[in-house]
Structures are given as C-alpha cells and as structure tokens.
Amino acid sequence: MTSATTPSTSTKAAASKPAAKKPAPRKPASDPAELGDGERARLDAAIGELHIGSRTWAALSLAQRVTLLRGVRTSTAAVAEDWATTAASSKGLDSRHPLRGEEWLSGPYSVLGALDAYIETLSRLSSGTNPLDGIRLDRAPGGRTRVQAFPLTGIDRFLLSGFTGEVWLEPGVTPNAARSAAGLAQRTPGDSGGVGLVLGAGNVTSIPVLDVLYELLAHNRTALLKVNPTQDSLVPVYKRAFAPLIALGLLRIVRGGAAVGAYLTAHPDLAHVHITGSAATFDAIVWGTGSAGTRRRRENRPQLKKPITAELGGVSPIIVVPGDWTDADLTYQAEHIATMRLQNSGHNCIAGQVVVLSSDWAQADAFRAALRRAYANAPERPTWYPGSSSRMDRAAHDYPDALVLGDRMLVEIGADDDATALQNTEYFAPVLGVVSLPGHGQEFLDRAVSYANERLQGTLGANLLIDPATERSLGNGFERAIAALRYGSIAINGWTAFAFITPTLTWGAFPGNTIDEVGSGIGVVHNALLLDRVERSVLRAPFRPFPRWVGGAVRPAGRGSRRTILPKPPWFVSARTGAAVSEGLTRFRAHGGAVGLITTLAAALRA
C-alpha cells in the first residue's frame, strides 16, 4: 500500500510484499502500536533532521537553490542506467524485453526533464524575471487564461515536433494575475512550509521523487518519503540520485508498510500529507477504518489533523470521434489505444480503460477489428503489481464473455450488457472496454463528453482521437467540447501519460474534490512553471505520424494540422525500436551528445 491502513482491492492500494513460502516471514505490522521502539525512534529522528533541514532550505537564496538542483541533476544522470535496469528487473522485464524502454522514460527521463524545467523557473526568479516571460498566454473558452507551456526549448520543438501542451487556469484568473502568482513558494523562499510526508506510489518509479520535488519547490516543505514496498529495490538508487538533498537534511527516505504509514500520518511534527494511491487508502488515512471510520465520516470528524493532497486515479475514457480514416489510420490509432491500456501492464492511474465509439460510424467494425489485432499482438509481459490476479478475476466475473488474449482482456459492451462495473472500477490491470454511443460529428462528441463526465469514475485524465478534417469541420464546437470535459488532463490525438512526463504541464484531478468526496484526488503536482489556480492541462499531438501527414493527407496549415518527425512514438507498445530510442533519449537528456542523438533518431525511423 502507499500508506498505512488496511489492504484494499482498489486499484492502486498495494499490499505489502508477497510472503515467500520458505521460510515464512513475520507478517508486517499494520497497527502503529506494533512498531518497535527502535523503529519509532528512527522515524522520529528523521523528522527531527528534516526540521533542521527546513531552516537550511529557508536560508538558501534562489541562486543557491539552482546550484543545488544542478547537483541533483548530475547525480540523477549518473544513476540513470541503474535506475532503468533496476526498475525493469523489478517488473519482470529482462535486458532483451522489447518494452524495457518504458522504465527509461517513466523513470530517469521524467525526473531529468523536471529538474531542467525547475532549474529554468528558479533561474528566472533569481535573476528578477518572471517564469512566464516569453511564454504566450491567450484565452481558452469560458474566459479562461491559457498558458502555452510546451514546447519551450528548441530541442523539444525538434524531437517532439507536432506535440504542444497548454495549462488552463481557473475561470476568472487573468493573464496579469497568472504572471503575478507564478513561482508559488519560490516567490518567498524564506518562508518555510515545515516538513511534509510523501506516501510514494508503487507503480511508476518517478512518481515518488517528482512528488518530493513539488513539496520542496511549490510549498517550501522538506520531505519524508515513505516508499511503497514495491519500490524497495529502488531505494539505493533514489538515495544516490538525491544525495545532495539528503546531505542538507531536505529529504529522508524510509521503507515500511501500513504500520509505518499510519504512524507517520498521525505524527504531530509533520505539516502535510501527499499520497499517490487509492481512494480507499485516502479514506482510511483521513477517516480511519472499520466502524470507527464510518462513524467519523458520518459525523464529519476526520482523524487526520493536517492538510492532505492526493492523486488517486480513475477510469479514463478514450473518445474516438468518427471520421473518414484510411486503413493506416485505423491500424495506427488501434495500436495507440492498445498502448494506453497495456503500457506497464495497465498498472497506471492514467491507463485508458473505456473506448467510446460511435455506433453510427461506417468504419466502427473495421476499427474494432484493428483494435482486436493490436491488442492481441502487443508483446506479452508480466502483470506484476500486487493484486493484479484478483482484479483480473474480478473483471472475468463481471464480464464472462470478454475476449481473453493471453495476459489481457477485451470487453466489448453490447446492447444487452451492463457497463456499470467497467465504468466504476479502475481495474489497474490489462482490461480494456469498448462502448458505443449514437451520433456523428458534434452530436456524437457532445454525447461522448457527457458520458465521460457523468458515467465514468474519476476526473484524472481523458483521451480523444479525431482526424484533422473532422476537427476543422467542427470549428469552435470542438474547443467548447474540450472545455466541457471535466478532467485534469486531456490529450487530443495523444495519451495523457505524455502530459505526465512533460514537467511544465500539471498533473492532478479536475478541481472541486474534497476529503469527503475525493474522487481522483486533490491538488496538482509537476507544474514546473509553478502556476497558481490551475484547472487542467491540454496536450495536442499529431493524428498521423511521419511521413503520412505529408502531402494531401493533411493540409499544411490550419486547425488540426500537425507535423512530426516521429514515424511511431517510442512509448507505443508496437514500436520495434522503442527500447533503444527510449534509452537513447534519456542518455541525451542526461548528457547531451550529437552522435548519440543521431543514432537514436536513426533508430526512431525504424520504429
């Protein structure tokens, strides 16, 4: 589990490590009262050291903080290979597995990118300039201010051509207000936020340390990171990567199960809790468990006496807007959807789970066939996350007629089928569903948006696929539909996981959740521009890869037209050279080097 409390069947709540059969280890403590005096003393000492560190952090100038972050970048680059190989091994991927590149991108690549972006933001503040200077701000529907937050560097414009990212602020936030607040706690670096507790995720290796960076930079809080037991093998890597922060008392990393988490969430010397996990774990932290927790919730008497933020996942839609697609389009976008579900074996809070098709689309049957092929042909890999087998069994029980394809399941909801379980259960395993709604064009899109908002659990991320000609035909109606989607991250012709690894975008649920109805969580992370009052991030990507956008297939200019140098993104599960390209991009991010980049681009062209 990501925290103390009783085990849960909810998708992100990881149980303690499975017990070996010989010899059987002692069952991990689940009650903080069961912790030994020595373990309590070690935890108390770590918190005490972080309080001293908080004074050190408050005394550092912005220029000194930039120097410190550059040191963290150097140490992270030095462990990148160990990080990726350790993570891959922990998930059952050997050095020859075609999907091992996932661990390069979702681990060290993500963290290096975040460090680069935070360094840029703090450097601007240190020099007396605004983090948003030179960045275009314009208007989104509903009177919102929109920050054009990606790409901001020449290398990103080249390598990730055709991809753009926007951060939409809450209605009523003006461009001037956005500029005046940009920088968050780094605008007042001497004001300490105390010590925060980060209960780390167990599925993606960059999440725990990215959450630590956000505590430090957005809130001026030093951090005690309790890793999920699934990440125990990464602890030595984390300690080497973040050695400069540890040396100054700005970070402490501890292992432990439910009892450690319970002890820490109740600790009076910690000012704040951040968790990436499940709603069930969140509720257990805030309200408690059993009848006592039920009573506290009914009486609105939370047991947690400090603020909490959270990222808790949900059931993510993939809306497919009908259009006139080529056979190559059908194949490519089917592989795209397979990637959204099967990356990391589906053990992602942002994995696409429900494909929404038009029952009136002339190509619906052809697309279903392409999706079955792509889903079946993706490389097999272990379903490694604790509880995966029981969740797959649950899906099989919910949908006994589902198509079982080795290690994965495809649920095609018919007219007489009940989609309730699919809509309300984040399976956190390789289970993909397909539902149909009537309509064409704007009628279908509006109906699909309403379905996603009203029927699917959670508000973390939504994906939408639409060809350029159809997008142009919808005009402003398309942007109004995007504004109506109540999700914290929206990807148009992309996958929201790309927004996750883009540090200048934000990550978190759509605003409005409370501790009583937490949904997909409270607050945001990443957000390297340190923007205030964020509503959502919107990623836009090319519908067609290189070279199919060339010529008459896509107009050279206008709405929906996007050029890319990528024949197939390296994160696609069907990318033949994805592992090599992902490793090469990470090494380039870490160390630069034109020769290595050319080799990586050559591999990308063979994807």
Coordinates of C-alpha atoms in Angstrom, one line a residue, residues 55-554:
R55 CA 15.7 26.0 8.3
T56 CA 18.6 25.3 6.0
W57 CA 16.3 25.4 3.0
A58 CA 14.8 28.7 4.1
A59 CA 18.2 30.2 4.4
L60 CA 19.2 29.4 0.8
S61 CA 19.0 32.0 -1.8
L62 CA 17.3 31.2 -5.1
A63 CA 20.7 31.1 -6.8
Q64 CA 21.9 28.6 -4.2
R65 CA 18.8 26.5 -4.8
V66 CA 19.6 26.5 -8.5
T67 CA 23.1 25.3 -7.8
L68 CA 21.7 22.6 -5.6
L69 CA 19.2 21.4 -8.2
R70 CA 22.0 21.2 -10.7
G71 CA 23.9 18.9 -8.3
V72 CA 20.8 16.7 -8.1
R73 CA 20.6 16.7 -11.9
T74 CA 24.2 15.5 -12.1
S75 CA 23.7 12.7 -9.6
T76 CA 20.4 11.6 -11.2
A77 CA 22.1 11.4 -14.6
A78 CA 24.9 9.3 -13.1
V79 CA 22.4 6.7 -11.9
A80 CA 20.0 6.7 -14.9
E81 CA 21.1 3.3 -16.2
D82 CA 21.0 1.6 -12.8
W83 CA 17.6 3.2 -12.3
A84 CA 16.1 1.9 -15.5
T85 CA 17.6 -1.6 -15.3
T86 CA 16.6 -2.0 -11.6
A87 CA 13.0 -0.8 -12.3
A88 CA 12.7 -3.1 -15.4
S89 CA 14.0 -6.1 -13.4
S90 CA 11.6 -5.4 -10.6
K91 CA 8.7 -5.7 -13.1
G92 CA 10.0 -8.9 -14.7
L93 CA 11.5 -7.3 -17.8
D94 CA 14.9 -8.7 -18.7
S95 CA 17.5 -6.8 -20.8
R96 CA 16.1 -8.2 -24.0
H97 CA 12.4 -7.4 -23.4
P98 CA 11.1 -5.0 -26.1
L99 CA 9.2 -2.9 -23.5
R100 CA 12.0 -2.3 -21.1
G101 CA 12.3 1.3 -22.6
E102 CA 9.2 2.2 -20.6
E103 CA 11.4 2.3 -17.5
W104 CA 13.8 4.7 -19.0
L105 CA 11.0 7.2 -20.0
S106 CA 8.9 6.9 -16.9
G107 CA 11.9 6.9 -14.5
P108 CA 15.1 8.9 -15.1
Y109 CA 13.9 10.7 -18.2
S110 CA 10.9 12.2 -16.4
V111 CA 13.0 13.3 -13.4
L112 CA 15.7 14.8 -15.5
G113 CA 13.2 16.8 -17.5
A114 CA 11.5 18.0 -14.3
L115 CA 14.9 19.1 -12.9
D116 CA 15.7 21.0 -16.1
A117 CA 12.4 22.8 -16.0
Y118 CA 12.5 23.7 -12.3
I119 CA 16.1 25.0 -12.7
E120 CA 14.9 27.3 -15.5
T121 CA 12.0 28.6 -13.4
L122 CA 14.2 29.3 -10.3
S123 CA 16.9 30.8 -12.5
R124 CA 14.4 33.3 -13.9
L125 CA 13.1 34.2 -10.4
S126 CA 16.7 34.5 -9.2
S127 CA 17.5 37.0 -12.0
G128 CA 14.4 39.0 -11.2
T129 CA 12.4 37.9 -14.3
N130 CA 9.0 36.2 -14.3
P131 CA 8.7 32.4 -15.0
L132 CA 6.1 33.3 -17.7
D133 CA 8.2 35.9 -19.5
G134 CA 8.4 35.0 -23.2
I135 CA 5.7 32.4 -22.9
R136 CA 2.5 33.0 -24.7
L137 CA -0.7 33.5 -22.7
D138 CA -4.1 33.6 -24.6
R139 CA -7.7 32.8 -24.0
A140 CA -9.5 29.5 -23.8
P141 CA -13.3 29.0 -23.9
G142 CA -15.2 30.2 -20.8
G143 CA -13.0 33.2 -20.2
R144 CA -10.0 31.1 -19.1
T145 CA -6.4 32.1 -19.3
R146 CA -4.3 29.5 -21.2
V147 CA -0.6 29.2 -20.8
Q148 CA 1.3 27.7 -23.8
A149 CA 3.5 25.6 -21.6
F150 CA 5.1 23.2 -24.1
P151 CA 7.4 23.1 -26.0
L152 CA 9.6 25.8 -24.5
T153 CA 13.0 24.7 -25.8
G154 CA 14.4 24.2 -29.3
I155 CA 15.3 20.6 -28.7
D156 CA 11.8 19.8 -27.6
R157 CA 10.3 21.6 -30.6
F158 CA 12.5 19.4 -32.8
L159 CA 12.4 16.0 -31.1
L160 CA 8.7 16.2 -30.2
S161 CA 7.5 18.2 -33.2
G162 CA 3.8 18.3 -33.5
F163 CA 3.2 18.0 -29.7
T164 CA 2.0 21.0 -27.8
G165 CA 0.8 21.5 -24.3
E166 CA -1.3 24.1 -22.6
V167 CA -2.2 24.8 -18.9
W168 CA -5.7 26.2 -18.5
L169 CA -6.2 28.3 -15.4
E170 CA -9.4 28.5 -13.4
P171 CA -12.1 30.8 -14.9
G172 CA -11.5 34.4 -13.7
V173 CA -7.7 34.2 -13.5
T174 CA -6.4 37.0 -15.7
P175 CA -3.1 36.9 -17.5
N176 CA -1.7 39.5 -15.2
A177 CA -2.9 37.5 -12.1
A178 CA -1.2 34.4 -13.6
R179 CA 2.1 36.3 -14.0
S180 CA 2.0 37.8 -10.5
A181 CA 1.5 34.4 -8.9
A182 CA 3.8 32.3 -11.0
G183 CA 6.6 30.9 -8.8
L184 CA 4.4 29.9 -5.8
A185 CA 6.5 29.4 -2.7
Q186 CA 9.7 30.4 -4.5
R187 CA 8.5 33.9 -4.6
T188 CA 9.0 33.9 -0.8
P189 CA 11.9 31.5 -0.3
G190 CA 12.5 32.4 3.3
D191 CA 9.0 31.3 4.4
S192 CA 9.3 27.7 5.5
G193 CA 6.4 25.3 4.9
G194 CA 7.7 22.9 7.5
V195 CA 8.0 19.1 6.9
G196 CA 5.7 17.1 4.6
L197 CA 5.1 13.4 4.3
V198 CA 5.1 11.9 0.8
L199 CA 3.5 8.4 0.6
G200 CA 5.0 7.2 -2.6
A201 CA 3.3 5.4 -5.5
G202 CA 4.2 1.8 -6.2
N203 CA 3.7 1.6 -9.9
V204 CA 5.8 4.2 -11.7
T205 CA 9.3 4.9 -10.4
S206 CA 9.5 8.6 -11.0
I207 CA 6.3 9.5 -9.1
P208 CA 7.7 9.4 -5.5
V209 CA 10.6 11.7 -6.3
L210 CA 8.7 14.0 -8.5
D211 CA 6.2 14.4 -5.6
V212 CA 9.2 15.2 -3.3
L213 CA 10.4 17.9 -5.7
Y214 CA 7.0 19.5 -5.8
E215 CA 6.8 19.6 -2.0
L216 CA 10.2 21.3 -1.8
L217 CA 9.6 23.8 -4.7
A218 CA 5.9 24.6 -4.7
H219 CA 5.5 24.6 -0.9
N220 CA 9.0 25.1 0.6
R221 CA 8.5 21.9 2.5
T222 CA 11.3 19.4 3.2
A223 CA 10.0 15.9 2.7
L224 CA 9.9 12.5 4.4
L225 CA 9.4 10.0 1.6
K226 CA 7.9 6.6 2.6
V227 CA 8.4 4.4 -0.4
N228 CA 5.8 1.8 -1.4
P229 CA 7.1 -1.7 -0.7
T230 CA 7.0 -2.4 -4.4
Q231 CA 9.7 0.2 -4.8
D232 CA 12.1 -1.1 -2.1
S233 CA 14.7 -2.2 -4.7
L234 CA 14.9 1.5 -6.0
V235 CA 15.7 3.0 -2.6
P236 CA 19.5 2.8 -3.1
V237 CA 19.1 4.4 -6.5
Y238 CA 16.9 7.2 -5.1
K239 CA 19.4 7.8 -2.3
R240 CA 22.2 8.2 -4.8
A241 CA 20.2 10.3 -7.2
F242 CA 19.0 12.7 -4.4
A243 CA 22.2 12.6 -2.3
P244 CA 22.6 16.4 -2.4
L245 CA 19.2 16.9 -0.9
I246 CA 19.7 14.2 1.7
A247 CA 23.1 15.7 2.7
L248 CA 21.4 19.0 3.6
G249 CA 18.6 17.4 5.5
L250 CA 16.0 18.3 2.9
L251 CA 15.0 14.7 2.2
R252 CA 14.8 11.5 4.2
I253 CA 13.7 8.2 2.6
V254 CA 12.2 5.4 4.7
R255 CA 10.8 1.9 3.9
G256 CA 7.8 0.3 5.6
G257 CA 4.3 -1.0 5.3
A258 CA 0.9 0.0 6.7
A259 CA 2.1 0.5 10.3
V260 CA 4.8 2.9 9.3
G261 CA 2.4 4.9 7.2
A262 CA -0.2 5.1 10.0
Y263 CA 2.5 6.2 12.5
L264 CA 3.7 9.0 10.1
T265 CA 0.3 10.3 9.0
A266 CA -0.6 10.8 12.7
H267 CA 2.8 12.3 13.6
P268 CA 2.3 15.8 15.2
D269 CA 5.6 17.1 13.7
L270 CA 4.6 16.7 10.1
A271 CA 2.7 19.6 8.5
H272 CA 1.2 18.0 5.4
V273 CA 0.5 14.6 3.7
H274 CA 0.6 13.9 0.0
I275 CA -0.4 10.4 -1.3
T276 CA -0.4 8.8 -4.7
G277 CA -2.6 5.7 -4.2
S278 CA -6.2 4.7 -4.0
A279 CA -9.4 6.4 -2.7
A280 CA -9.8 3.6 -0.2
T281 CA -6.3 4.3 1.3
F282 CA -7.0 8.0 1.3
D283 CA -10.3 7.5 3.2
A284 CA -8.5 5.2 5.7
I285 CA -5.9 7.9 6.4
V286 CA -8.5 10.7 6.7
W287 CA -11.3 9.0 8.5
G288 CA -9.9 5.7 9.8
T289 CA -11.1 2.2 9.2
G290 CA -14.0 -0.1 10.3
S291 CA -17.0 1.2 12.2
A292 CA -15.0 4.0 13.9
G293 CA -14.0 5.4 10.5
T294 CA -17.6 5.1 9.3
R295 CA -18.8 7.0 12.4
R296 CA -16.2 9.7 12.0
R297 CA -17.1 10.3 8.4
R298 CA -20.8 10.5 9.2
E299 CA -20.1 13.0 11.9
N300 CA -17.5 14.9 9.8
R301 CA -14.8 14.3 12.3
P302 CA -11.6 13.4 10.3
Q303 CA -8.9 11.6 12.3
L304 CA -6.3 13.3 10.1
K305 CA -5.5 16.7 11.7
K306 CA -3.3 18.1 8.9
P307 CA -3.9 19.1 5.2
I308 CA -3.7 16.4 2.6
T309 CA -3.3 16.3 -1.2
A310 CA -3.7 13.3 -3.4
E311 CA -3.6 11.7 -6.8
L312 CA -5.9 8.7 -6.9
G313 CA -6.5 7.6 -10.5
G314 CA -9.8 6.8 -12.1
V315 CA -11.5 5.2 -15.2
S316 CA -10.1 7.1 -18.2
P317 CA -12.0 7.4 -21.5
I318 CA -10.7 7.2 -25.0
I319 CA -13.2 9.1 -27.2
V320 CA -12.9 8.2 -30.9
V321 CA -14.7 10.8 -33.0
P322 CA -15.9 9.3 -36.3
G323 CA -14.4 10.5 -39.5
D324 CA -13.1 9.3 -42.8
W325 CA -10.0 7.3 -41.8
T326 CA -7.5 5.4 -44.0
D327 CA -6.6 1.8 -43.3
A328 CA -3.3 3.1 -42.0
D329 CA -5.1 5.4 -39.6
L330 CA -7.2 2.6 -38.3
T331 CA -4.1 0.5 -37.6
Y332 CA -2.1 3.3 -36.1
Q333 CA -4.8 4.5 -33.7
A334 CA -5.7 1.0 -32.7
E335 CA -2.0 0.5 -31.6
H336 CA -2.2 3.9 -29.9
I337 CA -5.2 2.7 -27.8
A338 CA -3.5 -0.7 -27.1
T339 CA -0.6 1.3 -25.7
M340 CA -2.8 3.4 -23.5
R341 CA -4.1 0.3 -21.8
L342 CA -1.0 -2.1 -21.9
Q343 CA 1.9 0.2 -21.0
N344 CA 3.2 -1.0 -17.6
S345 CA 0.8 -3.9 -17.9
G346 CA -2.1 -1.5 -17.3
H347 CA -0.8 -0.7 -13.8
N348 CA -1.2 3.1 -14.4
C349 CA -3.6 5.5 -12.9
I350 CA -3.9 7.1 -16.3
A351 CA -4.3 3.9 -18.4
G352 CA -7.1 4.2 -20.9
Q353 CA -9.9 1.9 -19.9
V354 CA -13.1 2.7 -21.8
V355 CA -13.1 3.3 -25.6
V356 CA -16.1 5.3 -26.7
L357 CA -17.1 4.6 -30.3
S358 CA -19.9 5.9 -32.5
S359 CA -22.4 3.1 -33.3
D360 CA -23.2 5.2 -36.5
W361 CA -19.6 5.3 -37.7
A362 CA -19.3 3.5 -41.0
Q363 CA -15.8 2.3 -40.0
A364 CA -16.7 1.2 -36.5
D365 CA -16.5 -2.5 -37.3
A366 CA -13.2 -2.1 -39.2
F367 CA -11.8 -0.2 -36.2
R368 CA -13.0 -2.8 -33.7
A369 CA -11.2 -5.5 -35.8
A370 CA -8.0 -3.3 -35.9
L371 CA -8.2 -2.9 -32.1
R372 CA -8.5 -6.6 -31.5
R373 CA -5.4 -7.2 -33.6
A374 CA -3.4 -4.5 -32.0
Y375 CA -4.4 -5.6 -28.5
A376 CA -3.6 -9.3 -29.2
N377 CA -0.3 -8.6 -31.0
A378 CA 1.3 -6.4 -28.3
P379 CA 4.3 -8.1 -26.6
E380 CA 3.4 -10.1 -23.6
R381 CA 4.7 -9.1 -20.2
P382 CA 4.1 -9.9 -16.5
T383 CA 1.1 -8.5 -14.7
W384 CA 3.4 -7.7 -11.8
Y385 CA 1.5 -5.3 -9.5
P386 CA 0.2 -6.8 -6.2
G387 CA -3.4 -7.8 -6.5
S388 CA -3.4 -8.0 -10.3
S389 CA -4.7 -11.6 -10.4
S390 CA -7.6 -10.8 -8.2
R391 CA -8.5 -7.8 -10.3
M392 CA -8.4 -9.8 -13.5
D393 CA -10.6 -12.4 -11.8
R394 CA -13.0 -9.7 -10.9
A395 CA -13.2 -8.5 -14.5
A396 CA -13.7 -12.0 -15.7
H397 CA -16.5 -12.4 -13.2
D398 CA -18.0 -9.1 -14.3
Y399 CA -17.8 -10.0 -18.0
P400 CA -17.6 -13.8 -18.5
D401 CA -18.0 -13.3 -22.3
A402 CA -15.0 -11.0 -22.6
L403 CA -12.3 -11.8 -25.1
V404 CA -9.3 -13.2 -23.2
L405 CA -6.0 -12.8 -25.1
G406 CA -3.2 -14.3 -23.1
D407 CA -2.4 -11.9 -20.3
R408 CA -5.1 -9.3 -21.2
M409 CA -8.8 -9.0 -21.6
L410 CA -11.0 -7.0 -24.1
V411 CA -14.6 -6.3 -23.0
E412 CA -16.9 -5.2 -25.9
I413 CA -20.1 -4.0 -24.4
G414 CA -23.2 -5.0 -26.4
A415 CA -26.7 -3.6 -26.3
D416 CA -27.8 -6.1 -23.6
D417 CA -24.6 -5.8 -21.5
D418 CA -24.3 -3.9 -18.2
A419 CA -21.3 -1.5 -18.4
T420 CA -21.6 -0.4 -14.7
A421 CA -18.6 -2.4 -13.5
L422 CA -16.4 -1.2 -16.4
Q423 CA -17.4 2.4 -15.8
N424 CA -16.9 2.4 -12.0
T425 CA -14.0 0.0 -11.4
E426 CA -10.4 1.1 -12.1
Y427 CA -9.1 -2.4 -12.8
F428 CA -5.4 -1.3 -12.8
A429 CA -4.7 -4.3 -14.9
P430 CA -4.8 -5.1 -18.7
V431 CA -8.6 -4.8 -19.0
L432 CA -9.9 -2.7 -21.9
G433 CA -13.6 -2.0 -22.6
V434 CA -15.4 -0.7 -25.7
V435 CA -18.8 1.0 -25.5
S436 CA -20.9 2.6 -28.3
L437 CA -23.0 5.8 -28.4
P438 CA -25.0 7.0 -31.4
G439 CA -24.3 10.1 -33.5
H440 CA -21.9 11.8 -35.9
G441 CA -19.8 14.9 -35.6
Q442 CA -20.6 17.4 -32.9
E443 CA -23.7 15.4 -31.8
F444 CA -21.5 12.4 -31.0
L445 CA -18.7 14.4 -29.4
D446 CA -21.1 16.2 -27.1
R447 CA -22.8 13.0 -26.1
A448 CA -19.4 11.3 -25.5
V449 CA -18.2 14.2 -23.3
S450 CA -21.4 13.9 -21.2
Y451 CA -20.9 10.2 -20.9
A452 CA -17.3 10.6 -19.7
N453 CA -18.3 13.3 -17.2
E454 CA -21.4 11.6 -15.9
R455 CA -20.8 7.9 -16.1
L456 CA -17.1 7.2 -15.6
Q457 CA -15.5 7.2 -12.2
G458 CA -12.8 9.9 -11.6
T459 CA -11.6 13.1 -13.3
L460 CA -7.8 12.5 -13.7
G461 CA -7.4 12.1 -17.5
A462 CA -9.3 11.8 -20.8
N463 CA -8.1 11.0 -24.3
L464 CA -9.7 12.0 -27.6
L465 CA -8.8 10.9 -31.1
I466 CA -10.0 13.0 -34.1
D467 CA -8.7 13.3 -37.6
P468 CA -7.8 16.9 -38.8
A469 CA -10.6 17.2 -41.4
T470 CA -13.3 16.3 -38.8
E471 CA -11.7 18.7 -36.3
R472 CA -11.8 21.5 -38.8
S473 CA -15.4 20.8 -39.7
L474 CA -16.5 21.2 -36.0
G475 CA -15.0 24.6 -35.8
N476 CA -15.3 26.3 -32.4
G477 CA -17.6 23.5 -31.3
F478 CA -14.6 21.3 -30.8
E479 CA -12.9 23.7 -28.3
R480 CA -16.2 24.1 -26.5
A481 CA -16.4 20.3 -26.1
I482 CA -12.8 20.2 -24.7
A483 CA -13.8 22.9 -22.2
A484 CA -16.8 20.8 -21.2
L485 CA -14.7 17.8 -20.3
R486 CA -14.2 17.8 -16.6
Y487 CA -10.7 16.2 -16.4
G488 CA -7.4 17.5 -15.0
S489 CA -5.5 16.2 -18.0
I490 CA -6.8 16.0 -21.6
A491 CA -4.9 14.5 -24.6
I492 CA -6.1 15.2 -28.1
N493 CA -4.6 12.6 -30.5
G494 CA -2.1 11.7 -27.8
W495 CA -2.1 9.9 -24.5
T496 CA -2.3 11.7 -21.2
A497 CA 0.8 9.8 -20.0
F498 CA 2.8 12.2 -22.3
A499 CA 1.4 15.0 -20.2
F500 CA 2.6 13.2 -17.1
I501 CA 6.3 13.2 -18.3
T502 CA 6.0 16.8 -19.5
P503 CA 7.1 18.8 -16.5
T504 CA 5.7 22.2 -17.5
L505 CA 2.2 20.7 -17.6
T506 CA 0.3 19.9 -14.5
W507 CA -0.9 16.6 -13.1
G508 CA -3.9 16.0 -10.9
A509 CA -7.7 15.7 -10.8
F510 CA -10.1 18.3 -12.0
P511 CA -10.6 20.8 -9.2
G512 CA -13.5 20.6 -6.8
N513 CA -12.9 17.4 -4.9
T514 CA -13.0 17.4 -1.1
I515 CA -11.8 15.0 1.7
D516 CA -15.4 13.7 1.9
E517 CA -15.7 13.1 -1.8
V518 CA -12.1 12.8 -3.0
G519 CA -12.7 11.2 -6.5
S520 CA -9.4 11.3 -8.4
G521 CA -7.7 13.5 -5.8
I522 CA -7.0 17.0 -4.6
G523 CA -4.3 19.4 -5.9
V524 CA -1.7 19.1 -8.6
V525 CA 2.0 18.2 -8.9
H526 CA 4.7 18.6 -11.6
N527 CA 3.7 22.1 -12.7
A528 CA 7.3 23.3 -13.2
L529 CA 6.3 26.8 -14.1
L530 CA 4.8 26.9 -10.6
L531 CA 1.4 28.3 -11.7
D532 CA -1.4 29.0 -9.3
R533 CA -5.1 28.2 -9.6
V534 CA -4.6 25.5 -12.3
E535 CA -7.7 23.9 -13.7
R536 CA -6.4 21.4 -16.3
S537 CA -3.6 20.7 -18.8
V538 CA -4.4 20.0 -22.5
L539 CA -2.0 18.0 -24.7
R540 CA -2.3 18.2 -28.5
A541 CA -0.5 15.7 -30.8
P542 CA -0.4 14.7 -34.5
F543 CA -3.2 12.4 -35.7
R544 CA -0.9 10.9 -38.3
P545 CA 2.8 10.1 -37.9
F546 CA 5.7 10.8 -40.2
P547 CA 5.6 10.6 -43.2
R548 CA 1.8 10.2 -43.6
W549 CA 1.0 13.8 -42.8
V550 CA 3.0 14.8 -45.9
G551 CA 1.1 15.8 -49.0
G552 CA -2.7 15.8 -49.4
A553 CA -3.4 13.7 -46.3
V554 CA -3.2 16.7 -44.0

